[in-house]
mmCIF file of C-alpha atoms and ligand atoms in Angstrom:
data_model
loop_
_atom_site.group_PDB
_atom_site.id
_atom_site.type_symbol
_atom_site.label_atom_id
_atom_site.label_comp_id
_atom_site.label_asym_id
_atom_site.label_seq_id
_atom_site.Cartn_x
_atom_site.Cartn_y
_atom_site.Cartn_z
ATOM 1 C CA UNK A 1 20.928 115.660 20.284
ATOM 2 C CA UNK A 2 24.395 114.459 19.916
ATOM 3 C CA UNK A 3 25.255 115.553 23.437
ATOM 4 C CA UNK A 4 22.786 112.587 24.759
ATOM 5 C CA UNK A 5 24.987 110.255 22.891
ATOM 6 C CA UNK A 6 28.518 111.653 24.283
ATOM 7 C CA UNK A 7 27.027 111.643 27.697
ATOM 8 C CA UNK A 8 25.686 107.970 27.335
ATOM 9 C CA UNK A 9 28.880 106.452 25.913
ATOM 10 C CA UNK A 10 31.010 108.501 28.923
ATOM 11 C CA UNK A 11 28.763 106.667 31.233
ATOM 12 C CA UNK A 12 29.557 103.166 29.727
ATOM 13 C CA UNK A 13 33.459 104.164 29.392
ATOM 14 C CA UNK A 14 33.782 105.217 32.817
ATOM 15 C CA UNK A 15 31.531 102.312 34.235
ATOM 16 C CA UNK A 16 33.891 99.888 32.404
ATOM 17 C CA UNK A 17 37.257 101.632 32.862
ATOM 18 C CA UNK A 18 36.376 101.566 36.801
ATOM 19 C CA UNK A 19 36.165 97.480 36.356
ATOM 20 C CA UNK A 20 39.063 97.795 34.722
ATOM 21 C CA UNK A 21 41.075 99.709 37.518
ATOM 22 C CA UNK A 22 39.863 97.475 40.113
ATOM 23 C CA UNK A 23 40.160 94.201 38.161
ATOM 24 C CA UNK A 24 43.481 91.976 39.755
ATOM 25 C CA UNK A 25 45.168 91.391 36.094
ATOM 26 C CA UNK A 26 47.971 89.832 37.325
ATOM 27 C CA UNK A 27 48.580 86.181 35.413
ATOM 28 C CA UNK A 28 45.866 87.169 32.734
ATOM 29 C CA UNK A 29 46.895 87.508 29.065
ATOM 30 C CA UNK A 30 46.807 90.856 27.393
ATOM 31 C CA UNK A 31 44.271 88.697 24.835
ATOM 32 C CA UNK A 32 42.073 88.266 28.205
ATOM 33 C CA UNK A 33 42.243 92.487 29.202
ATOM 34 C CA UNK A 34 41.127 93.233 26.077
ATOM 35 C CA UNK A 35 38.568 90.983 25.324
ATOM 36 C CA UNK A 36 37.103 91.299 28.852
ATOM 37 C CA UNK A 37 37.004 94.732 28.757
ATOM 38 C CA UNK A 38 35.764 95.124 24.945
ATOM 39 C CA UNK A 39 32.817 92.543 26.004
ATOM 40 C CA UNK A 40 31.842 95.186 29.204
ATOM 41 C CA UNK A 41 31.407 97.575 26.656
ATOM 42 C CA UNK A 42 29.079 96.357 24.470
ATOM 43 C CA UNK A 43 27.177 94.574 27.460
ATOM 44 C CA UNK A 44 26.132 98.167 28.060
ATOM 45 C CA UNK A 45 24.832 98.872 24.566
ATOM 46 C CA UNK A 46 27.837 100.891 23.243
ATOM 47 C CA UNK A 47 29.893 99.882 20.324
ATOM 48 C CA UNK A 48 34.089 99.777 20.982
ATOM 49 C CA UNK A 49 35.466 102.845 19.948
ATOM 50 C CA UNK A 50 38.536 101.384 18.888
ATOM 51 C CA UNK A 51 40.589 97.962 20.086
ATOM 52 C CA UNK A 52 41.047 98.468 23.601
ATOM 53 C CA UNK A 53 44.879 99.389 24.363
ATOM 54 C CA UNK A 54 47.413 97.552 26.544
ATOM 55 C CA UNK A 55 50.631 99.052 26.540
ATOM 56 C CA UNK A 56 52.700 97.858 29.221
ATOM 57 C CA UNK A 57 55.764 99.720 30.570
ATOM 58 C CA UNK A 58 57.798 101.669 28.286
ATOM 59 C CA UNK A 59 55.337 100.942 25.639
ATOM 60 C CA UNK A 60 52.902 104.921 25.567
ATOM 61 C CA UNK A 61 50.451 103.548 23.582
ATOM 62 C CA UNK A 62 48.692 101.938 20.458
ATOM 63 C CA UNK A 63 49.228 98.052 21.958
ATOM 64 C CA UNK A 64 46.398 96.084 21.265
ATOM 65 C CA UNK A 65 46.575 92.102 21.746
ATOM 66 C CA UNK A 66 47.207 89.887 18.931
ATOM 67 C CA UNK A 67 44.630 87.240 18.378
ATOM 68 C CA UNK A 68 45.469 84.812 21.133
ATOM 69 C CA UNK A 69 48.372 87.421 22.326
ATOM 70 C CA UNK A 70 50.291 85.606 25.001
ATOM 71 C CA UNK A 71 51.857 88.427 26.612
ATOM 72 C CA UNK A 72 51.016 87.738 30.411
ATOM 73 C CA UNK A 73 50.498 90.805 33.124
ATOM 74 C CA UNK A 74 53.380 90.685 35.794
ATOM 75 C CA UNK A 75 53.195 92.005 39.477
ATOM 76 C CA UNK A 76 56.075 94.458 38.013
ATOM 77 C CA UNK A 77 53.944 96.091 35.529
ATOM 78 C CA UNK A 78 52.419 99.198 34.611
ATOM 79 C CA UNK A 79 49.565 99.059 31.827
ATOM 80 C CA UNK A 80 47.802 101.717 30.363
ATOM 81 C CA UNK A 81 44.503 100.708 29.776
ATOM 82 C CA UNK A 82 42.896 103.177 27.230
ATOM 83 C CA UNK A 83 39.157 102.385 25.967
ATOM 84 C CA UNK A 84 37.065 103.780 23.725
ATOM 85 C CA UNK A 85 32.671 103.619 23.494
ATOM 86 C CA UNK A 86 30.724 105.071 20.692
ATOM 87 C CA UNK A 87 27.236 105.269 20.609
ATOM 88 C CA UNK A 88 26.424 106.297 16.909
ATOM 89 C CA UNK A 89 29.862 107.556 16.185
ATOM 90 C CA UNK A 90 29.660 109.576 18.897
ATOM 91 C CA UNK A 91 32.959 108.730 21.468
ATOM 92 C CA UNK A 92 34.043 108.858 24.924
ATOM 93 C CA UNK A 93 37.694 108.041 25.367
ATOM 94 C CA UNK A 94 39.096 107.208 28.600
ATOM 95 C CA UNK A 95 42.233 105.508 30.205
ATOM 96 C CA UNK A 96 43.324 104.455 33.561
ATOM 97 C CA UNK A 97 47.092 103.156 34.486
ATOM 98 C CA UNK A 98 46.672 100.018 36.386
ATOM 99 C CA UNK A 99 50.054 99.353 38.640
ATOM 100 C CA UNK A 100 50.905 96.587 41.063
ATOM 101 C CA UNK A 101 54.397 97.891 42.175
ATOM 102 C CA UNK A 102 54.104 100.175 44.698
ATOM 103 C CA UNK A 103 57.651 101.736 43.525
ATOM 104 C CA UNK A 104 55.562 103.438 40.925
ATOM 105 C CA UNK A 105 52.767 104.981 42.144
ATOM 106 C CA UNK A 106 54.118 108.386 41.838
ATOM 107 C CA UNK A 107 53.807 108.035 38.181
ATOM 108 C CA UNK A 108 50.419 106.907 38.222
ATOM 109 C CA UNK A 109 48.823 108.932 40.771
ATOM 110 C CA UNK A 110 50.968 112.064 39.192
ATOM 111 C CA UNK A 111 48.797 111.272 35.650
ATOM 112 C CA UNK A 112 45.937 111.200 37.711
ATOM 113 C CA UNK A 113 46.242 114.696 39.581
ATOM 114 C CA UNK A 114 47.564 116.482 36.286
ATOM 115 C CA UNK A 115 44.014 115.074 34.589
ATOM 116 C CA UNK A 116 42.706 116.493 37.280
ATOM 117 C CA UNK A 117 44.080 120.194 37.647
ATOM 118 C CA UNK A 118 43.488 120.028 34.192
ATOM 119 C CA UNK A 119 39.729 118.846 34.180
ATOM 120 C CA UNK A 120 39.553 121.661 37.503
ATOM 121 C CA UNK A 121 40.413 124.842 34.791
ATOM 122 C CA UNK A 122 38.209 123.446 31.758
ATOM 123 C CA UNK A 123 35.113 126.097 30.494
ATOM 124 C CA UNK A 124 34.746 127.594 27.113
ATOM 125 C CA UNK A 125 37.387 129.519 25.778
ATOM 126 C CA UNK A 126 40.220 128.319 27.935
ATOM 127 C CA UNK A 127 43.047 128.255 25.601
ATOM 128 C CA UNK A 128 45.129 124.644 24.931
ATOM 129 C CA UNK A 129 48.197 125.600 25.979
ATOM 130 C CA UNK A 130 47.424 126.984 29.043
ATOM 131 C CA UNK A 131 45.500 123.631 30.368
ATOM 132 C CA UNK A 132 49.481 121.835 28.904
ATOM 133 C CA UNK A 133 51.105 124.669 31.240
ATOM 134 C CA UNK A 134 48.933 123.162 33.991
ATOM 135 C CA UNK A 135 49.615 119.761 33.516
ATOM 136 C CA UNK A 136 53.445 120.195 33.024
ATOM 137 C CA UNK A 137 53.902 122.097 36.085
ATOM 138 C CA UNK A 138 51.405 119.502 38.034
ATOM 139 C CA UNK A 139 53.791 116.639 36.623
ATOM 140 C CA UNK A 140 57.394 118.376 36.871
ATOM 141 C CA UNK A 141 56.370 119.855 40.526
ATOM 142 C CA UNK A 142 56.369 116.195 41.501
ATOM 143 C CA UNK A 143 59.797 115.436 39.721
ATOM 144 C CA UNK A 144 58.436 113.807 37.130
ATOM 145 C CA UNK A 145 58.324 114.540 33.168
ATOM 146 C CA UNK A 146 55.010 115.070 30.449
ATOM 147 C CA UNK A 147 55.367 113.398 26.948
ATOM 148 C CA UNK A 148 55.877 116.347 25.195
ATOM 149 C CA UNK A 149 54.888 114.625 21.635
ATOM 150 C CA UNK A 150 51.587 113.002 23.092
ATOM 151 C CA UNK A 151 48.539 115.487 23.520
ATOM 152 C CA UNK A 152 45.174 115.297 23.519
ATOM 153 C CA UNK A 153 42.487 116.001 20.515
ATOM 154 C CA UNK A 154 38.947 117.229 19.669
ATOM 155 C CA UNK A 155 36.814 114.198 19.114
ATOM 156 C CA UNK A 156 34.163 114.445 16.085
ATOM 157 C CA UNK A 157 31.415 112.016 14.772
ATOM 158 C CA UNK A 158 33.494 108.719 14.235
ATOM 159 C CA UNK A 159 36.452 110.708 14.538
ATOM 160 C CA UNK A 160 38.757 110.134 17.123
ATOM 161 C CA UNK A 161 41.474 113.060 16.202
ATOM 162 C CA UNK A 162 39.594 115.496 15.058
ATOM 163 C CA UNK A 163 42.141 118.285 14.206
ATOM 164 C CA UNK A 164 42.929 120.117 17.157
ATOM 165 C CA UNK A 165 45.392 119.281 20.180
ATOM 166 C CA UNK A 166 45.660 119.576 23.940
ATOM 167 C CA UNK A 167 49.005 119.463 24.485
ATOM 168 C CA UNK A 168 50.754 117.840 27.740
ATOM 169 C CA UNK A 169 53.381 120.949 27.840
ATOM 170 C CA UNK A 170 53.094 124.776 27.471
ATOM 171 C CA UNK A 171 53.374 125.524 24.029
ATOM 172 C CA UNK A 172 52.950 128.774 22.017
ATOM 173 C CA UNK A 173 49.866 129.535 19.973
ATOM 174 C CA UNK A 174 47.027 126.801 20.091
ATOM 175 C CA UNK A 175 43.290 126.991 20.178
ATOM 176 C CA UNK A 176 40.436 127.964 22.593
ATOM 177 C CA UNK A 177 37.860 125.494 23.612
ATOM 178 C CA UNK A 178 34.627 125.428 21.998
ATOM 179 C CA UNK A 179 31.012 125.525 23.650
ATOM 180 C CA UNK A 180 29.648 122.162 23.525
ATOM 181 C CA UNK A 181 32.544 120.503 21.382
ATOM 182 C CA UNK A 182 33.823 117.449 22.787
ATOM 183 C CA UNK A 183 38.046 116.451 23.704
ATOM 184 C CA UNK A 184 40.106 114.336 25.461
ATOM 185 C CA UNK A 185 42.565 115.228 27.633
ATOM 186 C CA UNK A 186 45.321 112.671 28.259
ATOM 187 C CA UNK A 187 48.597 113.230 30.223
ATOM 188 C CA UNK A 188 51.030 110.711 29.856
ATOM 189 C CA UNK A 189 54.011 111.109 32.439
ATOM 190 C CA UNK A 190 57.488 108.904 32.855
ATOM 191 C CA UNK A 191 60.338 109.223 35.067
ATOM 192 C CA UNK A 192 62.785 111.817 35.681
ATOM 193 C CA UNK A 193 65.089 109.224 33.617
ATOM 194 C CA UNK A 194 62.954 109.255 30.545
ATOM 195 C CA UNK A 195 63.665 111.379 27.365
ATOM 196 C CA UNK A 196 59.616 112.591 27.617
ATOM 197 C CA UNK A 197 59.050 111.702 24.165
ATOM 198 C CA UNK A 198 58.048 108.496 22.081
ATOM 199 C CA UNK A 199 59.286 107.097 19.274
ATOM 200 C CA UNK A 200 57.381 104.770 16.718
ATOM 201 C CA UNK A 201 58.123 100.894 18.021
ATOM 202 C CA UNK A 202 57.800 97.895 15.051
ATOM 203 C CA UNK A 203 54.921 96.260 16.469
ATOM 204 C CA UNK A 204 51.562 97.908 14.440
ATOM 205 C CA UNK A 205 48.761 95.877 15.201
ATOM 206 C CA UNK A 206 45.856 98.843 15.547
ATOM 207 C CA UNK A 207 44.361 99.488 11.632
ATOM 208 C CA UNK A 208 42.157 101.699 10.387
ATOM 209 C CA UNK A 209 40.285 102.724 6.650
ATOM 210 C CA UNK A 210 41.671 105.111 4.879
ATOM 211 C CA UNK A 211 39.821 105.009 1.757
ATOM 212 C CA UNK A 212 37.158 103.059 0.387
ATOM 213 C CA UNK A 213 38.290 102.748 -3.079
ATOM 214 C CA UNK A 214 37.832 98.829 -4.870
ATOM 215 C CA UNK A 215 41.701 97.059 -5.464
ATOM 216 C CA UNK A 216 40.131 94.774 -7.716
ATOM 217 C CA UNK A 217 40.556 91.692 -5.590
ATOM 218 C CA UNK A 218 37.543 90.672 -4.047
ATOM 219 C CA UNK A 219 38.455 89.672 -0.839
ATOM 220 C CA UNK A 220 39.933 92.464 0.336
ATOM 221 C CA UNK A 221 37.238 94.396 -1.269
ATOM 222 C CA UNK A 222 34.708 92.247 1.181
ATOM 223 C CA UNK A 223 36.942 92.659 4.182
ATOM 224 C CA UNK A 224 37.013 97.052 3.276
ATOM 225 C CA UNK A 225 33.243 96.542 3.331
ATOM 226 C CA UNK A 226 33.047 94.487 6.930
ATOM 227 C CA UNK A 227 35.735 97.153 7.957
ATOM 228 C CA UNK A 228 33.075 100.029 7.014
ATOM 229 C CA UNK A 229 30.014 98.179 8.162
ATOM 230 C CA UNK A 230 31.563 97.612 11.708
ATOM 231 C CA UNK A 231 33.795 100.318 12.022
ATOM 232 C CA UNK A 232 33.136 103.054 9.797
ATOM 233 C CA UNK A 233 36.632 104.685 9.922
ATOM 234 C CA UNK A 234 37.273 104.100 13.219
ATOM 235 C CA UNK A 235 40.403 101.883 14.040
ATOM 236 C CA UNK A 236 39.952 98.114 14.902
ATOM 237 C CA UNK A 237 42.170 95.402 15.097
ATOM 238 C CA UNK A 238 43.374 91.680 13.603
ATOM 239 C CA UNK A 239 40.771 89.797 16.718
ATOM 240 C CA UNK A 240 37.976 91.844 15.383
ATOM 241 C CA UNK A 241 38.290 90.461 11.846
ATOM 242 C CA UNK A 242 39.206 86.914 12.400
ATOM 243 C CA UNK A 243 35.823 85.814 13.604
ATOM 244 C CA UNK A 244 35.277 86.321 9.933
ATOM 245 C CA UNK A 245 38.406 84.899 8.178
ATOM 246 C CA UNK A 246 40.847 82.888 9.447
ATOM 247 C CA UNK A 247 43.990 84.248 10.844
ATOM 248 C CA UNK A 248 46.632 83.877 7.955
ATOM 249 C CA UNK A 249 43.987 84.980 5.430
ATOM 250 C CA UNK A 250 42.962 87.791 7.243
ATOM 251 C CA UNK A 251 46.543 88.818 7.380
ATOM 252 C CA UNK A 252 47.343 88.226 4.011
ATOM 253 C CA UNK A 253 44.389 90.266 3.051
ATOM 254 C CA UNK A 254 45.225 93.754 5.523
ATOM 255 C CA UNK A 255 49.173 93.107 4.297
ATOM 256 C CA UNK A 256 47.012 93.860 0.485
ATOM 257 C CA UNK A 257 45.233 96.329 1.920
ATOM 258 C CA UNK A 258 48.373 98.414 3.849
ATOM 259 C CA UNK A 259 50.336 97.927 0.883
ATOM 260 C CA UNK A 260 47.574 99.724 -1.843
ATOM 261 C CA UNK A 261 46.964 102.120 1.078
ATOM 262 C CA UNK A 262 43.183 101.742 1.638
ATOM 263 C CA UNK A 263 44.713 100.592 5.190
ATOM 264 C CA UNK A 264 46.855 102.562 7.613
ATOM 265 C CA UNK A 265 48.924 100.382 10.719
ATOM 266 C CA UNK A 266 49.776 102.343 13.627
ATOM 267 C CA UNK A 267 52.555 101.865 14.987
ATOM 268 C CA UNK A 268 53.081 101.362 18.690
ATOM 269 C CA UNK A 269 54.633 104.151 20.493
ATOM 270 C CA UNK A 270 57.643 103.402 23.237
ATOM 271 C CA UNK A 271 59.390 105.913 25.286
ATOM 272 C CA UNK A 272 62.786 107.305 23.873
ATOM 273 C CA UNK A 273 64.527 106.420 27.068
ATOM 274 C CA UNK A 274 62.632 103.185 27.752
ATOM 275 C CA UNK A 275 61.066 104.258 30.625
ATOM 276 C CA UNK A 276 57.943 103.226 31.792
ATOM 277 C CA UNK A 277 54.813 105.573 31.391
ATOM 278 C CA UNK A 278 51.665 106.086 33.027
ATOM 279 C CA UNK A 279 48.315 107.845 31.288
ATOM 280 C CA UNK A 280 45.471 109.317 32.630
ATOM 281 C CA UNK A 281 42.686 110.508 30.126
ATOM 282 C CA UNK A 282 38.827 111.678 30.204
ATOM 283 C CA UNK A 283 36.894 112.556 27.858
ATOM 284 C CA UNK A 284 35.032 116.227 28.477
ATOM 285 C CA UNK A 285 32.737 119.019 27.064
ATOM 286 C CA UNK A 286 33.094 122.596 27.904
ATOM 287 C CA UNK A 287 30.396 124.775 28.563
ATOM 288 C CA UNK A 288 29.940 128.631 29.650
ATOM 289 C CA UNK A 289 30.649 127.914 33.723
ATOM 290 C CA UNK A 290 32.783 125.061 32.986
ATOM 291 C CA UNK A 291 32.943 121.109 31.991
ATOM 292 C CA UNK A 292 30.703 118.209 31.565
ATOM 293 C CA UNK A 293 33.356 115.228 32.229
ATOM 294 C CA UNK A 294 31.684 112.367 30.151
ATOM 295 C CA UNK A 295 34.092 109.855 31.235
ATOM 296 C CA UNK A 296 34.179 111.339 35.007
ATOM 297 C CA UNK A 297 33.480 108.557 37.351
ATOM 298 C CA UNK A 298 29.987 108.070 39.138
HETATM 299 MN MN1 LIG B 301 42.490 107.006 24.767
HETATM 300 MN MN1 LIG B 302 42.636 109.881 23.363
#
């Protein structure tokens, strides 16, 4: 039963995202967060979801570290640490802000309770936009703002966006939850100084498939396949291939691969007004008298 499976990777996200929140970063490369946390993952018997996400600051999402990424954690920062387990292509997805500047607390612990009021309302047929009226009020009551163009999604067999959103603001329209589907839920909140929306940043260093079609050079065609075997069309990133080629080959080859479009880049995404953002997400399945939080914490 694929329930079994969404319940058993929630455990192992949760069990590693609560390492994660009470891990002291400070000093330790972004290379070190991600690896660290990746490896606590599949300790547990779960496969990463996608690369684990730092995204420090202004930065919403979609950061993962380069191979040997430099970029050091600072007392002054505020990283979103989003994670990802699958246990056969079945996903719980699940962040936690970690913040060592008391100046911006609010913002984290204001993710935190709109997650929260939001988890409180879930069962079936609850409609989307009334769980993003929840979590706008939650977040504006507090003098704060929602990312208006960041929502959540329905999660599907190695599918992380799945078709449908749960949006961080009221919006018209939208869907009711289904019985038993599974969805994340993510507010993502900056300051009363922010523009509340992201814009695509240069850096793309998350990758996914996006077809398996041959190019007729062989090396890529090999690195499509070790893409597929590990990752089916899940996203991974530039550390998870260069244990098999080395760096500037491995780049050469996903430049190829982006280029003939059997490869998509995400962008990372950075607040309009620069201002830093905070995230909260779980991953949850509603039911007839209300929620099964995969990702809640033990
Ligand atoms: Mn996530
Ligand atoms: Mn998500």
């Amino acid at each position: 039963m694929q329930t079994e499976q969404y319940i058993k990777a929630g455990r192992i996200a949760a069990e590693v995202r609560e390492i994660a929140r009470k891990t002291d970063w400070i000093g330790k490369s972004v290379f070190d967060v991600c690896e660290k946390v990746e490896s606590e993952i599949k300790k547990r018997g779960a496969k990463c979801a996608f690369p684990v996400n730092t995204s420090i600051n202004e930065v919403a999402a979609h950061y993962t570290a380069e191979p040997n990424d430099p970029i050091t954690i600072k007392d002054t920062d505020l990283v979103k640490i989003d994670l990802g387990a699958q246990i056969d292509g079945y996903i719980a997805d699940t962040a936690v802000t970690v913040c060592y500047d008391v100046q911006f607390d609010g913002l984290v612990q204001v993710a935190e309770e709109a997650l929260g009021n939001a988890m409180s309302m879930i069962k079936t047929g609850v409609k989307a936009s009334d769980i993003g009226r929840t979590i706008e009020t939650t977040i504006k009551k507090r003098g704060y703002k929602p990312i208006a163009n960041l929502s959540g999604h329905s999660l599907d067999k190695y599918t992380i966006h799945a078709g449908r959103s749960i949006p961080n603001i009221w919006s018209i329209g939208g869907f009711s939850l289904s019985e038993g589907s599974a969805y994340a839920c993510e507010p993502f909140v900056t300051t009363e100084q922010g523009g509340g929306f992201v814009r695509n940043g240069k850096i793309k260093n998350i990758f996914a498939l996006n077809s398996r079609k041959k190019t007729k050079n062989e090396e890529a065609d090999r690195l499509l396949d070790f893409v597929w075997e590990n990752c089916n069309m899940l996203p991974f990133a530039l550390r998870w291939i260069t244990k098999e080629w080395e760096e500037k080959k491995a780049r050469e080859l996903l430049d190829i691969l982006i280029k003939k479009k059997a490869i998509q880049a995400y962008p990372v995404l950075v607040e309009v007004n620069e201002q830093r953002v905070a995230q909260a997400e779980h991953t949850f399945i509603p039911n007839e008298n209300g929620v099964t939080v995969t990702t809640s914490a033990m």
